Coordinates of C-alpha atoms and ligand atoms in Angstrom, one line a residue:
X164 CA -88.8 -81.6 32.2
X165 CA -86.7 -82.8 29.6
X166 CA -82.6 -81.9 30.1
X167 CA -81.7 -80.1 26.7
X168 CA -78.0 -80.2 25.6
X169 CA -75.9 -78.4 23.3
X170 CA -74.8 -80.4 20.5
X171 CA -71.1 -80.3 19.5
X172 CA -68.9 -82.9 16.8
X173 CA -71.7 -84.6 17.2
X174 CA -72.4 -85.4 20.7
X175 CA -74.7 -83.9 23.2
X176 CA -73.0 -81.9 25.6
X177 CA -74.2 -81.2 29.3
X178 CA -73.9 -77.2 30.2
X179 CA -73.9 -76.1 34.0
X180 CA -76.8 -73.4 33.7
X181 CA -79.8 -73.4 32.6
X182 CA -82.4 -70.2 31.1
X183 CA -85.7 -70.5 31.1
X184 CA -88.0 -70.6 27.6
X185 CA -91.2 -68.7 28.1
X186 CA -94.1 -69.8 26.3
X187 CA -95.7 -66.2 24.8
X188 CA -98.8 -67.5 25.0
X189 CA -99.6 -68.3 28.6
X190 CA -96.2 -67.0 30.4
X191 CA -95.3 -70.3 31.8
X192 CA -92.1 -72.1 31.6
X193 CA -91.7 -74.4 28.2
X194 CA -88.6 -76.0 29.3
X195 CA -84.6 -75.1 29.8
X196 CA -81.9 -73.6 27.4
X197 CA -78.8 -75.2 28.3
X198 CA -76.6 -71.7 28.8
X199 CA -73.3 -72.6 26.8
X200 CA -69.8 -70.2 27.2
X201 CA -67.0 -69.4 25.8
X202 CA -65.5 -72.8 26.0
X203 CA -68.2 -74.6 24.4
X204 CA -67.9 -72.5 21.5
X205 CA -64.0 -72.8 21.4
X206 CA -65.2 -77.2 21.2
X207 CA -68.0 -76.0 19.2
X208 CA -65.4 -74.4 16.9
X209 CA -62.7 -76.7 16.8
X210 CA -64.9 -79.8 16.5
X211 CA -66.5 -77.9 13.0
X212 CA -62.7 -77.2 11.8
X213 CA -61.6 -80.6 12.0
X214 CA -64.8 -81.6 9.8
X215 CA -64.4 -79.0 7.7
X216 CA -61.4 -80.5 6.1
X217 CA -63.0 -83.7 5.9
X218 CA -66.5 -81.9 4.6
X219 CA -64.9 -79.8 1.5
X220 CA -63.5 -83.3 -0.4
X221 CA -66.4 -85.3 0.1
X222 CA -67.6 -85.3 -3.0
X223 CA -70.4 -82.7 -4.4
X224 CA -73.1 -85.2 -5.4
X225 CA -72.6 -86.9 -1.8
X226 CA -73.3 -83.5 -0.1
X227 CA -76.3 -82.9 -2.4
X228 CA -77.8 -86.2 -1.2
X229 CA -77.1 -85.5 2.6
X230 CA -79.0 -82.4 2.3
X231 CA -81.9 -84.0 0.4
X232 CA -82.1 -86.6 3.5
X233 CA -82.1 -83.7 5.7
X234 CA -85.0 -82.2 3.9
X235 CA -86.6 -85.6 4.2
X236 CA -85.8 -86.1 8.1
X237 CA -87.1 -82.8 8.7
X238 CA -90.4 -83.2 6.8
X239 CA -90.5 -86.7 9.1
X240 CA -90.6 -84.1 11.9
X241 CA -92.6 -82.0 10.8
X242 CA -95.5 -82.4 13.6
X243 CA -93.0 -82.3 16.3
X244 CA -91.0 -79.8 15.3
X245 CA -94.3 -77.2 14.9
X246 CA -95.2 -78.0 18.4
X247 CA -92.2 -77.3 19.6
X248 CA -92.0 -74.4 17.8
X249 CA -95.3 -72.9 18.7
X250 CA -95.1 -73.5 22.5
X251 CA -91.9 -71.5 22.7
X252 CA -92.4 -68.7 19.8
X253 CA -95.9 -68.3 20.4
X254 CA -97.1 -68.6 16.6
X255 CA -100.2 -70.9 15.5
X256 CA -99.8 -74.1 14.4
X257 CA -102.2 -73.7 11.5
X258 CA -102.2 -70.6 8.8
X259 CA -99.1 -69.2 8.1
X260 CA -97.7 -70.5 11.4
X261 CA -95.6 -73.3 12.6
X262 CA -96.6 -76.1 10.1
X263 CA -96.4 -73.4 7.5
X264 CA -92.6 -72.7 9.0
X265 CA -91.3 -75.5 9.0
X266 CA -92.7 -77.0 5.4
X267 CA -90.9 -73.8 4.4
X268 CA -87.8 -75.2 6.1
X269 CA -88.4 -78.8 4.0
X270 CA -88.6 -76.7 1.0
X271 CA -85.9 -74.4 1.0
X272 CA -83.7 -77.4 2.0
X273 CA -84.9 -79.3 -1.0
X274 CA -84.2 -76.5 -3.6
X275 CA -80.6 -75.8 -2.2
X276 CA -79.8 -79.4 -1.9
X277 CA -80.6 -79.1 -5.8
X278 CA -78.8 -76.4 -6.9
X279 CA -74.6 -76.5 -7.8
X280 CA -71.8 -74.6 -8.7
X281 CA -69.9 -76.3 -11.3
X282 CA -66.3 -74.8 -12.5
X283 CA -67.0 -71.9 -15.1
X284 CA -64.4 -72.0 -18.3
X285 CA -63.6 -68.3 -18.7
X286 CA -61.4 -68.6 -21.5
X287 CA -60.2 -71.9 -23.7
X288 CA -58.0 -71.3 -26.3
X289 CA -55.0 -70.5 -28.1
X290 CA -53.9 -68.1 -25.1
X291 CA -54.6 -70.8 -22.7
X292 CA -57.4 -71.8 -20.5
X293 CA -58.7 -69.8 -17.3
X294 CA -61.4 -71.8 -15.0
X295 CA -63.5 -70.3 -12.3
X296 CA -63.9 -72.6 -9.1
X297 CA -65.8 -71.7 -6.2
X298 CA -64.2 -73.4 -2.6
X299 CA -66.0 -73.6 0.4
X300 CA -64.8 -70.9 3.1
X301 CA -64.3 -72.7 6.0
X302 CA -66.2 -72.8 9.3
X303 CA -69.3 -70.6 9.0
X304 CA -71.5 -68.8 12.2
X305 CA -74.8 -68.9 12.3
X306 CA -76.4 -66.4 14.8
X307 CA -80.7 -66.5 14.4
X308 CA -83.3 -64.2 15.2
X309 CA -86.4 -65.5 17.1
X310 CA -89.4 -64.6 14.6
X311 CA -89.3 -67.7 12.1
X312 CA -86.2 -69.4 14.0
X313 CA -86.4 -72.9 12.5
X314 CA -86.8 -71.5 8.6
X315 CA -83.9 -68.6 9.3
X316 CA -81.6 -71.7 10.6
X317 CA -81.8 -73.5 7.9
X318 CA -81.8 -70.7 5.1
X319 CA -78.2 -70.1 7.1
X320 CA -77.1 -74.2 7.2
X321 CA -78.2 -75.8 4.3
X322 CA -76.5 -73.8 1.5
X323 CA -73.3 -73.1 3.9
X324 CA -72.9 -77.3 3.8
X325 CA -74.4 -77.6 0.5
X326 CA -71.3 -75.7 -0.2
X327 CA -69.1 -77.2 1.4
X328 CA -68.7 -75.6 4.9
X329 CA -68.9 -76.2 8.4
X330 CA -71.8 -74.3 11.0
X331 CA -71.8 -73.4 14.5
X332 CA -75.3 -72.0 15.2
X333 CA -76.0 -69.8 17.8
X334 CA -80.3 -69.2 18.2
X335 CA -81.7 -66.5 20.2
X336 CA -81.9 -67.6 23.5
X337 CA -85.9 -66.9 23.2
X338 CA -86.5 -69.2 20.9
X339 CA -83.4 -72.0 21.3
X340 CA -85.1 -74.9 21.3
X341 CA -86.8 -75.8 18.3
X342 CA -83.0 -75.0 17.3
X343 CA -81.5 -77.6 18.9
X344 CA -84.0 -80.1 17.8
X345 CA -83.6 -79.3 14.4
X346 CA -79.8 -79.6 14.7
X347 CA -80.4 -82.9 16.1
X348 CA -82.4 -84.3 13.5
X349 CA -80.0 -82.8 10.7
X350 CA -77.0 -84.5 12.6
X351 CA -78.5 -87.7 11.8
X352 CA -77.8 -87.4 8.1
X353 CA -74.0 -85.8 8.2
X354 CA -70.7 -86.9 9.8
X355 CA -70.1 -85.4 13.4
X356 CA -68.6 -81.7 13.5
X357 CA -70.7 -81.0 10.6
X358 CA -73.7 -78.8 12.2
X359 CA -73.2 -77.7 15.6
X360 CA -75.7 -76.0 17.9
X361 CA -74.5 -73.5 21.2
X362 CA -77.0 -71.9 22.8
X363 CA -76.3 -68.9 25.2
X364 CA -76.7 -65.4 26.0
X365 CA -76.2 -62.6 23.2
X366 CA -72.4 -62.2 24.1
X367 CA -72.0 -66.0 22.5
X368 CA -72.8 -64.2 18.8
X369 CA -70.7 -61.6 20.0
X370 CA -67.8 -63.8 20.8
X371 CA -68.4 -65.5 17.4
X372 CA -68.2 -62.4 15.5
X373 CA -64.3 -62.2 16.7
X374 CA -63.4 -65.8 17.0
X375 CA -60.7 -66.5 14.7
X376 CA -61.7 -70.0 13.7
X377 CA -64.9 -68.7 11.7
X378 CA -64.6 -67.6 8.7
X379 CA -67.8 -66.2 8.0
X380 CA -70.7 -64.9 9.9
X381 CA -73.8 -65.1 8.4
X382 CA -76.6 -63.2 10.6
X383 CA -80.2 -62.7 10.7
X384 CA -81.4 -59.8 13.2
X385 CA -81.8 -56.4 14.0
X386 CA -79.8 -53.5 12.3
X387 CA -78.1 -52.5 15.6
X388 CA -76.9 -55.9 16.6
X389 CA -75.6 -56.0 13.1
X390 CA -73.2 -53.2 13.3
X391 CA -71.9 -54.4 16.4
X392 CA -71.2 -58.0 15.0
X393 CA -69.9 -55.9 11.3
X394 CA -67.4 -54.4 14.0
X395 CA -66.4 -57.1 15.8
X396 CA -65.7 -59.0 12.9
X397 CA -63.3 -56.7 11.6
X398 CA -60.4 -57.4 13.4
X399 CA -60.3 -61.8 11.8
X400 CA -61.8 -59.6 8.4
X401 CA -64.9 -62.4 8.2
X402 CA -66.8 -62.4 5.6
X403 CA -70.2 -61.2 6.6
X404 CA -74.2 -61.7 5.4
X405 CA -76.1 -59.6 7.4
X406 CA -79.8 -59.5 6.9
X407 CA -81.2 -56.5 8.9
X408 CA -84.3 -55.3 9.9
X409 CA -86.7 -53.4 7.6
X410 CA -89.8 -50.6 7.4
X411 CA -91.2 -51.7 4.5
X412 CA -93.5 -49.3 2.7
X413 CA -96.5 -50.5 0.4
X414 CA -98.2 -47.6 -1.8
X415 CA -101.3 -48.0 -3.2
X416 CA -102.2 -46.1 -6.3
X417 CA -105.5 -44.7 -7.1
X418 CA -106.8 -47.4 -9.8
X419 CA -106.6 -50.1 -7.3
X420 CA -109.7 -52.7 -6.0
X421 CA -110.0 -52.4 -1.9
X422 CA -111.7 -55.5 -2.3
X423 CA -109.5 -57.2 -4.2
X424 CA -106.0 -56.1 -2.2
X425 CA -107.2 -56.4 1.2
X426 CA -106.4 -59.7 1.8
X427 CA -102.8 -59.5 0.4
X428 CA -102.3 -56.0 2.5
X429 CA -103.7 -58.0 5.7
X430 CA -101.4 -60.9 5.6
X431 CA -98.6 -58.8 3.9
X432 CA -98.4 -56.5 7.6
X433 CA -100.0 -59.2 9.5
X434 CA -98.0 -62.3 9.3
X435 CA -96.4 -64.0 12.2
X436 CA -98.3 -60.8 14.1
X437 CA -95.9 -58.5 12.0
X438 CA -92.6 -60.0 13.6
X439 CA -91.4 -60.0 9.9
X440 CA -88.5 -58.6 8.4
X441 CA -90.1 -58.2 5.4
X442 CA -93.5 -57.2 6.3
X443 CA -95.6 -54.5 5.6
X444 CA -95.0 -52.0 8.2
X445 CA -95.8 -48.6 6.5
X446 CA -99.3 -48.6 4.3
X447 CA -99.7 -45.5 1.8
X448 CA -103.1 -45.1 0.7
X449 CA -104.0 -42.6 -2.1
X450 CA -106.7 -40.1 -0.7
X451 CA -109.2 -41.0 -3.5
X452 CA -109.6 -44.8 -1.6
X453 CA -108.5 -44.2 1.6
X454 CA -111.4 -44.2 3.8
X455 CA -112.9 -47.3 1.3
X456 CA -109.3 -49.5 2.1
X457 CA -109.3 -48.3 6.0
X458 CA -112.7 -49.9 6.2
X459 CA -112.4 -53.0 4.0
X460 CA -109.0 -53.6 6.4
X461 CA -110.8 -53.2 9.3
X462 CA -113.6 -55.6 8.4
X463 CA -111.0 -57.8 7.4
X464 CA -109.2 -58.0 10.7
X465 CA -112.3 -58.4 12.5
X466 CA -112.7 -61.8 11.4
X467 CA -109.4 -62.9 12.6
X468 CA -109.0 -65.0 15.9
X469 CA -105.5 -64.0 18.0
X470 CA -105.2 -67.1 20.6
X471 CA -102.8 -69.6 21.8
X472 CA -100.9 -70.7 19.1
X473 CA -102.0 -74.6 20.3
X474 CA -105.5 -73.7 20.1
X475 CA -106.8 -75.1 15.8
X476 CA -108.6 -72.0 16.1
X477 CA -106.1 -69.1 16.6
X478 CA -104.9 -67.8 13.2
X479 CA -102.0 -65.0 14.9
X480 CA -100.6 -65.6 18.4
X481 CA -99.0 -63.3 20.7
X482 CA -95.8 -61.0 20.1
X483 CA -93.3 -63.2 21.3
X484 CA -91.3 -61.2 24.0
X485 CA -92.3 -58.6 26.7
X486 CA -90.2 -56.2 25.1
X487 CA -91.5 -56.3 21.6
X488 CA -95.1 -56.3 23.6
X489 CA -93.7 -52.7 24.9
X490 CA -92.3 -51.9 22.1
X491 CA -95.4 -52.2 20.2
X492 CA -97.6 -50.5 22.9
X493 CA -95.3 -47.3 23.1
X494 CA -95.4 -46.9 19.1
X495 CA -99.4 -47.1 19.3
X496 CA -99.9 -44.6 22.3
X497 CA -97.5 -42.2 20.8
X498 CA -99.4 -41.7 17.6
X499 CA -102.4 -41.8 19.0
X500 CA -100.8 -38.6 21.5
X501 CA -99.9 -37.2 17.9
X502 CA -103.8 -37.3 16.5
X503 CA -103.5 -41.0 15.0
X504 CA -106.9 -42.9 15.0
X505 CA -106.9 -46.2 16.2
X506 CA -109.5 -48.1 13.4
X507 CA -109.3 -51.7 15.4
X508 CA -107.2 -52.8 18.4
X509 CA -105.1 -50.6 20.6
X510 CA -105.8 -51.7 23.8
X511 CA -104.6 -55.0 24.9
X512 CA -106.4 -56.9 27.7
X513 CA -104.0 -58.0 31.1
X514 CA -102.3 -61.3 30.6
X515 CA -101.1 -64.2 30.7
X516 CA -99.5 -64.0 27.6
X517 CA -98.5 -61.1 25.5
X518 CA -101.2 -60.9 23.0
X519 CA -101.3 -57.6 21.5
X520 CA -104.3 -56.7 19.3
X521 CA -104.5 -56.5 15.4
X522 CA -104.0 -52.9 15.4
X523 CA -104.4 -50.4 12.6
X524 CA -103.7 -46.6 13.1
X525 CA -105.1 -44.3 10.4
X526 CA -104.5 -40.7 10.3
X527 CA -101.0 -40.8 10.8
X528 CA -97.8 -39.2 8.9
X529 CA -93.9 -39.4 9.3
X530 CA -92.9 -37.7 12.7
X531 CA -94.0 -40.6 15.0
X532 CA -92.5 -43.9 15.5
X533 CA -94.7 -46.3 14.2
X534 CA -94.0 -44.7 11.0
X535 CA -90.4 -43.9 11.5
X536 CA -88.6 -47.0 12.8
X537 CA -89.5 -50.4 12.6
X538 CA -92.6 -51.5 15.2
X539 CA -92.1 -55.6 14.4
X540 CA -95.8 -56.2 15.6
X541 CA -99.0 -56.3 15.1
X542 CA -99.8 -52.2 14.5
X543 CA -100.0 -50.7 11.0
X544 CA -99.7 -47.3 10.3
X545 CA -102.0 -46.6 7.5
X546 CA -100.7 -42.8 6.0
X547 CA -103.0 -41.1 3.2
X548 CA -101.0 -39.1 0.1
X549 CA -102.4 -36.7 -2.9
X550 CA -99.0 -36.8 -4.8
X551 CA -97.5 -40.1 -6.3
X552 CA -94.0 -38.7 -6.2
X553 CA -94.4 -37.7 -2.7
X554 CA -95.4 -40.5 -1.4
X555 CA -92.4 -42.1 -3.3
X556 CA -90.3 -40.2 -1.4
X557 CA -91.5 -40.8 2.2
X558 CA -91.4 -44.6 1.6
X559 CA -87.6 -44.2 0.7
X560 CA -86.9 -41.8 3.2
X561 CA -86.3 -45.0 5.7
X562 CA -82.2 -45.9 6.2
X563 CA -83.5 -49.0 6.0
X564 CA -84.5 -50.7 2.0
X565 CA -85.4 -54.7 2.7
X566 CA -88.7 -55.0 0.7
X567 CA -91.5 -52.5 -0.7
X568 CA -94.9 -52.6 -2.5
X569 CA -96.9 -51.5 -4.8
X570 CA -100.8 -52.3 -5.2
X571 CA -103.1 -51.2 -8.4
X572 CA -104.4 -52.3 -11.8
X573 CA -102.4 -50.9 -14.5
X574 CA -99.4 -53.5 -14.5
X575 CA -97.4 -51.1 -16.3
X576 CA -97.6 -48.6 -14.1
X577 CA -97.0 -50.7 -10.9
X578 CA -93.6 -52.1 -12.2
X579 CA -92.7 -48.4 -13.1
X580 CA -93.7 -47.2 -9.5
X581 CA -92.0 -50.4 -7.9
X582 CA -88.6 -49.7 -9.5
X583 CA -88.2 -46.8 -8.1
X584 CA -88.4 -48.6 -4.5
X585 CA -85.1 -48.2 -2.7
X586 CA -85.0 -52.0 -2.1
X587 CA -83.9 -55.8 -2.2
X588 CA -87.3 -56.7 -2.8
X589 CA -90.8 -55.3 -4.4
X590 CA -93.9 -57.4 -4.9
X591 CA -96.7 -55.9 -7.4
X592 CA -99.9 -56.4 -5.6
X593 CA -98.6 -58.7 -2.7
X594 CA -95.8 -58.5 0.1
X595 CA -93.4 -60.0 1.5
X596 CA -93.9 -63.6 -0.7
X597 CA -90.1 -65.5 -0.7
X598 CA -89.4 -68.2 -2.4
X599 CA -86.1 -71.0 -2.7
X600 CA -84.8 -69.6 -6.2
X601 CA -85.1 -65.8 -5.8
X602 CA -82.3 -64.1 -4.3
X603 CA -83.4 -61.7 -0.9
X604 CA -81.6 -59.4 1.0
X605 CA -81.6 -55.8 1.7
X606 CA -80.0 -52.2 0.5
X607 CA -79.0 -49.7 2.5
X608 CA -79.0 -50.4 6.3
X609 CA -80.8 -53.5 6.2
X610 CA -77.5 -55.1 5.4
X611 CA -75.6 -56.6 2.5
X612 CA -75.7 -59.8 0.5
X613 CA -78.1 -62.1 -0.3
X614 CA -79.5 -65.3 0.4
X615 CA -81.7 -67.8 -1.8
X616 CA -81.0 -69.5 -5.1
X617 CA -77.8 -69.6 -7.0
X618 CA -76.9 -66.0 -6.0
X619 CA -77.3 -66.6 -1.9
X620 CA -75.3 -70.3 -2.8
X621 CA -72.7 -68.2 -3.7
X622 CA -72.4 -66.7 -1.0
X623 CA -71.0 -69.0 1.0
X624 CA -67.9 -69.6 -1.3
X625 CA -64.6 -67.9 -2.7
X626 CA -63.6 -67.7 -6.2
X627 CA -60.4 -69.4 -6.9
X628 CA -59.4 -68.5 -10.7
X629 CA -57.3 -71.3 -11.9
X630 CA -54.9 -70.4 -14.8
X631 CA -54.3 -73.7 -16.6
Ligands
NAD277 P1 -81.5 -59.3 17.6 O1 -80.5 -58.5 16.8 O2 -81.8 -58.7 18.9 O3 -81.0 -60.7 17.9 C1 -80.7 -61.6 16.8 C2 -79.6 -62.6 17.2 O4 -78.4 -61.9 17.5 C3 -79.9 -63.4 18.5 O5 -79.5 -64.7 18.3 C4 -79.1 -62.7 19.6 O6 -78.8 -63.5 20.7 C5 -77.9 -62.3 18.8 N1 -77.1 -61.2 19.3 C6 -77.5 -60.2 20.2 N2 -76.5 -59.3 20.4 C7 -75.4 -59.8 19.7 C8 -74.1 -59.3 19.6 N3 -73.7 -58.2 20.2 N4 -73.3 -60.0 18.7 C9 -73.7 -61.1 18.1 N5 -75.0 -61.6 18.2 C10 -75.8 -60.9 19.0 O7 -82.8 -59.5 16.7 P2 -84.2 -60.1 17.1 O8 -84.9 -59.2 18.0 O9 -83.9 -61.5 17.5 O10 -84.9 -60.2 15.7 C11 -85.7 -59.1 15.2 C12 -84.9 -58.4 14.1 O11 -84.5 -59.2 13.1 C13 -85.8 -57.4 13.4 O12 -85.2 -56.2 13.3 C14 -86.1 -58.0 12.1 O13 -86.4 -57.1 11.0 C15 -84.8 -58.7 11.8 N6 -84.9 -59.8 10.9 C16 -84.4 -59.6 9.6 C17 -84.5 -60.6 8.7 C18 -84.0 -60.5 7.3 O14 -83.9 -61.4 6.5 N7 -83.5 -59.3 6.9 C19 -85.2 -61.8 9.0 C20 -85.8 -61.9 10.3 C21 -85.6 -60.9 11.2

């Protein structure tokens, strides 16, 4: 079994324990996270300060190029990287699975190594000239989320160097591998201290979240987990992106095509087996279509394979953890207990693995938890409504505002409907689709700032106003 490392200023660095990866698929052993501690991070740290002040005077074209190799490296990758990837998150390497992931990674990393700040002139004249310059903030923590872990790291790394700034990143210790990998391969393009990787237990994001050599925290993860870090952080007063879980709603209005919007609602709920922030994960239906889109959905999901994520046939792949699997399960029995009908799925065979069924549950209202919280599988509540403004309501009734939808034929109407979507994001007629140059984030409790395109770049600077 290969010996995995952590990777610190540059140099792979043996730990004394070791955690076993689970592969979701089949329940056997993948390989060894090297289980780093407190004084790893403290190197960890240190090692990224002392690049840091080497890092924000190289000069900004030379930083643009490094990331363009590292997009390049990456995509040299590719095929390994998915592999690795798949065996230890479970996805499939074809669809919108691992090769999908990581060519996301190559192209996010090729649009950020594009973009720049240059110095804004505020004011030039007679009453003197006031510039706007944005500095890099110093050494910035990345803690990741296990659902798209390679694609999350480097929406956190690339614009935080691109920038100007230093990363330790710290992946979750389900999915740490294709972390370290990636962290690796980026290393070969930048000077040591640069990118760092620790993996560990939770209490390593936690011990970030107070260390006093990072500057910012910039997290990808559940909404509890972020108001512990939001705490933690407040004693070193770190700046703080905290992208947060989500319930996001999609209505669909009465003049709408089943046919036509079934594949977009399928993938929209359904991809990466729902273990996505921003998927679908509450469907309103309008009474006057709602037995014709429960059916069309159902005859949709009956064509799709759920296997092991190596097999070229499987198109979803298990949930990725036994807890989500529970998770999942307890949401589904519970609204079936409360008069829910299960259309497809429901009952998942014995294992190995924990492959849940595509799942839809029709028949179902607010008052149970796979409407009320966030399920982060593969189970879609599908909830019928008479009254447009109603149905408005419930959708923002969630503490939580990440992304929304909206599905018809009178475009007009659909933007109308969509603005008045307590959230980051709203599609019109699809869900969940992200892209390099449009800023993301959530509203209310699923965090604060954003990420993507010049607004997320920003992010990961300071104004300095310079009064010449
Ligand atoms: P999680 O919050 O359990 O873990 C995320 C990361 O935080 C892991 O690396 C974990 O080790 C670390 N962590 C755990 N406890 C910590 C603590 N006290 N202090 C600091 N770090 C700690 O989330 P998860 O189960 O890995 O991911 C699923 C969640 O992430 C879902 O809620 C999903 O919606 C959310 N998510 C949000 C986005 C987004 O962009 N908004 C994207 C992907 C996932």
């Amino acid at each position: 079994m290969q010996r995995w490392g952590l990777l610190i200023d540059g140099r792979k660095v043996e730990t004394d324990d070791f955690q076993e990866v689970i592969n979701p698929s089949t329940g056997s052993v993948v390989s060894a996270m090297p289980v780093g501690r407190a004084r790893d991070l403290d190197a960890a740290v240190a090692a990224a300060s002392k690049a840091f002040s080497v890092w924000k005077e190289v000069p900004d074209s030379q930083r643009a190029e490094a990331c363009r190799a590292i997009a390049k490296t990456i995509d040299a990758h590719s095929e390994e990287l998915a592999r690795l990837l798949t065996l230890e998150q479970g996805k499939p390497m074809n669809g919108l699975g691992s090769r999908f992931e990581i060519g996301g990674a190559v192209a996010w990393t090729r649009y950020t190594a594009d973009l720049s700040l240059p110095v804004e002139v505020l004011q030039d004249g007679a009453e003197g000239r006031v510039e706007l310059h944005r500095k890099p903030i110093g050494v910035v923590g990345s803690i990741t989320p296990w659902n798209w872990p390679v694609m999350i790291a480097c929406w956190h790394i690339i614009p935080a160097i691109r920038a100007g700034n230093t990363v330790v990143i710290k992946p979750s210790p389900l999915t740490p591998l294709s972390t370290i990998r990636l962290v690796e391969l980026i290393n070969e393009e930048l000077p040591p201290g640069v990118v760092n990787v620790v993996t560990g237990e939770n209490e390593i994001g936690s011990l970030m979240s107070s260390h006093p050599g990072i500057a910012k925290v910039t997290f990808t993860g559940s909404t509890a987990t972020g108001r512990k870090i939001m705490q933690n952080a407040a004693g070193t007063l770190k700046r703080l992106t905290l992208e947060l879980g989500g319930n996001d709603a999609g209505i669909v209005l009465p003049d709408a095509e089943p046919k036509k919007i079934v594949e977009g609602l399928f993938w929209g709920a359904f991809i990466n087996c729902g273990q996505t922030c921003a998927a679908l994960k509450r469907l309103y239906v309008h009474d006057s279509l709602y037995d014709e889109v429960c059916r069309e959905l159902t005859a949709y999901a009956k064509q799709v394979v759920v296997g092991d994520g190596l097999s070229d046939s499987s198109t979803l792949g298990p949930v990725q953890n036994r807890r989500q699997f529970e998770i999942v399960s307890s949401f589904v029995k519970e609204a079936r207990e409360k008069g829910g009908r299960v259309l497809i799925g429901g009952d998942p065979a014995d294992g190995p693995g924990w492959f849940y069924p595509v799942t839809l549950v029709a028949d179902v209202d607010h008052g149970c938890r796979l409407v009320d919280e966030e399920q982060f599988g593969p189970a879609l509540p599908i909830i019928r409504y008479s009254d447009l403004d109603e149905a408005v309501e419930k959708a923002n009734s969630s503490s939580m505002g990440l992304g929304g939808s909206v599905w018809g034929s009178d475009h007009e109407a659909l933007k109308q409907v969509a603005q008045r979507i307590e959230a980051g994001s709203v599609w019109i007629n699809k869900h969940g689709a992200i892209q390099p140059n449009a800023p993301f984030g959530g509203v209310k409790q699923s965090g604060f700032g954003v990420e993507f395109g010049l607004e997320g770049l920003k992010e990961f600077t300071v104004v300095q106003t310079v009064f010449c």
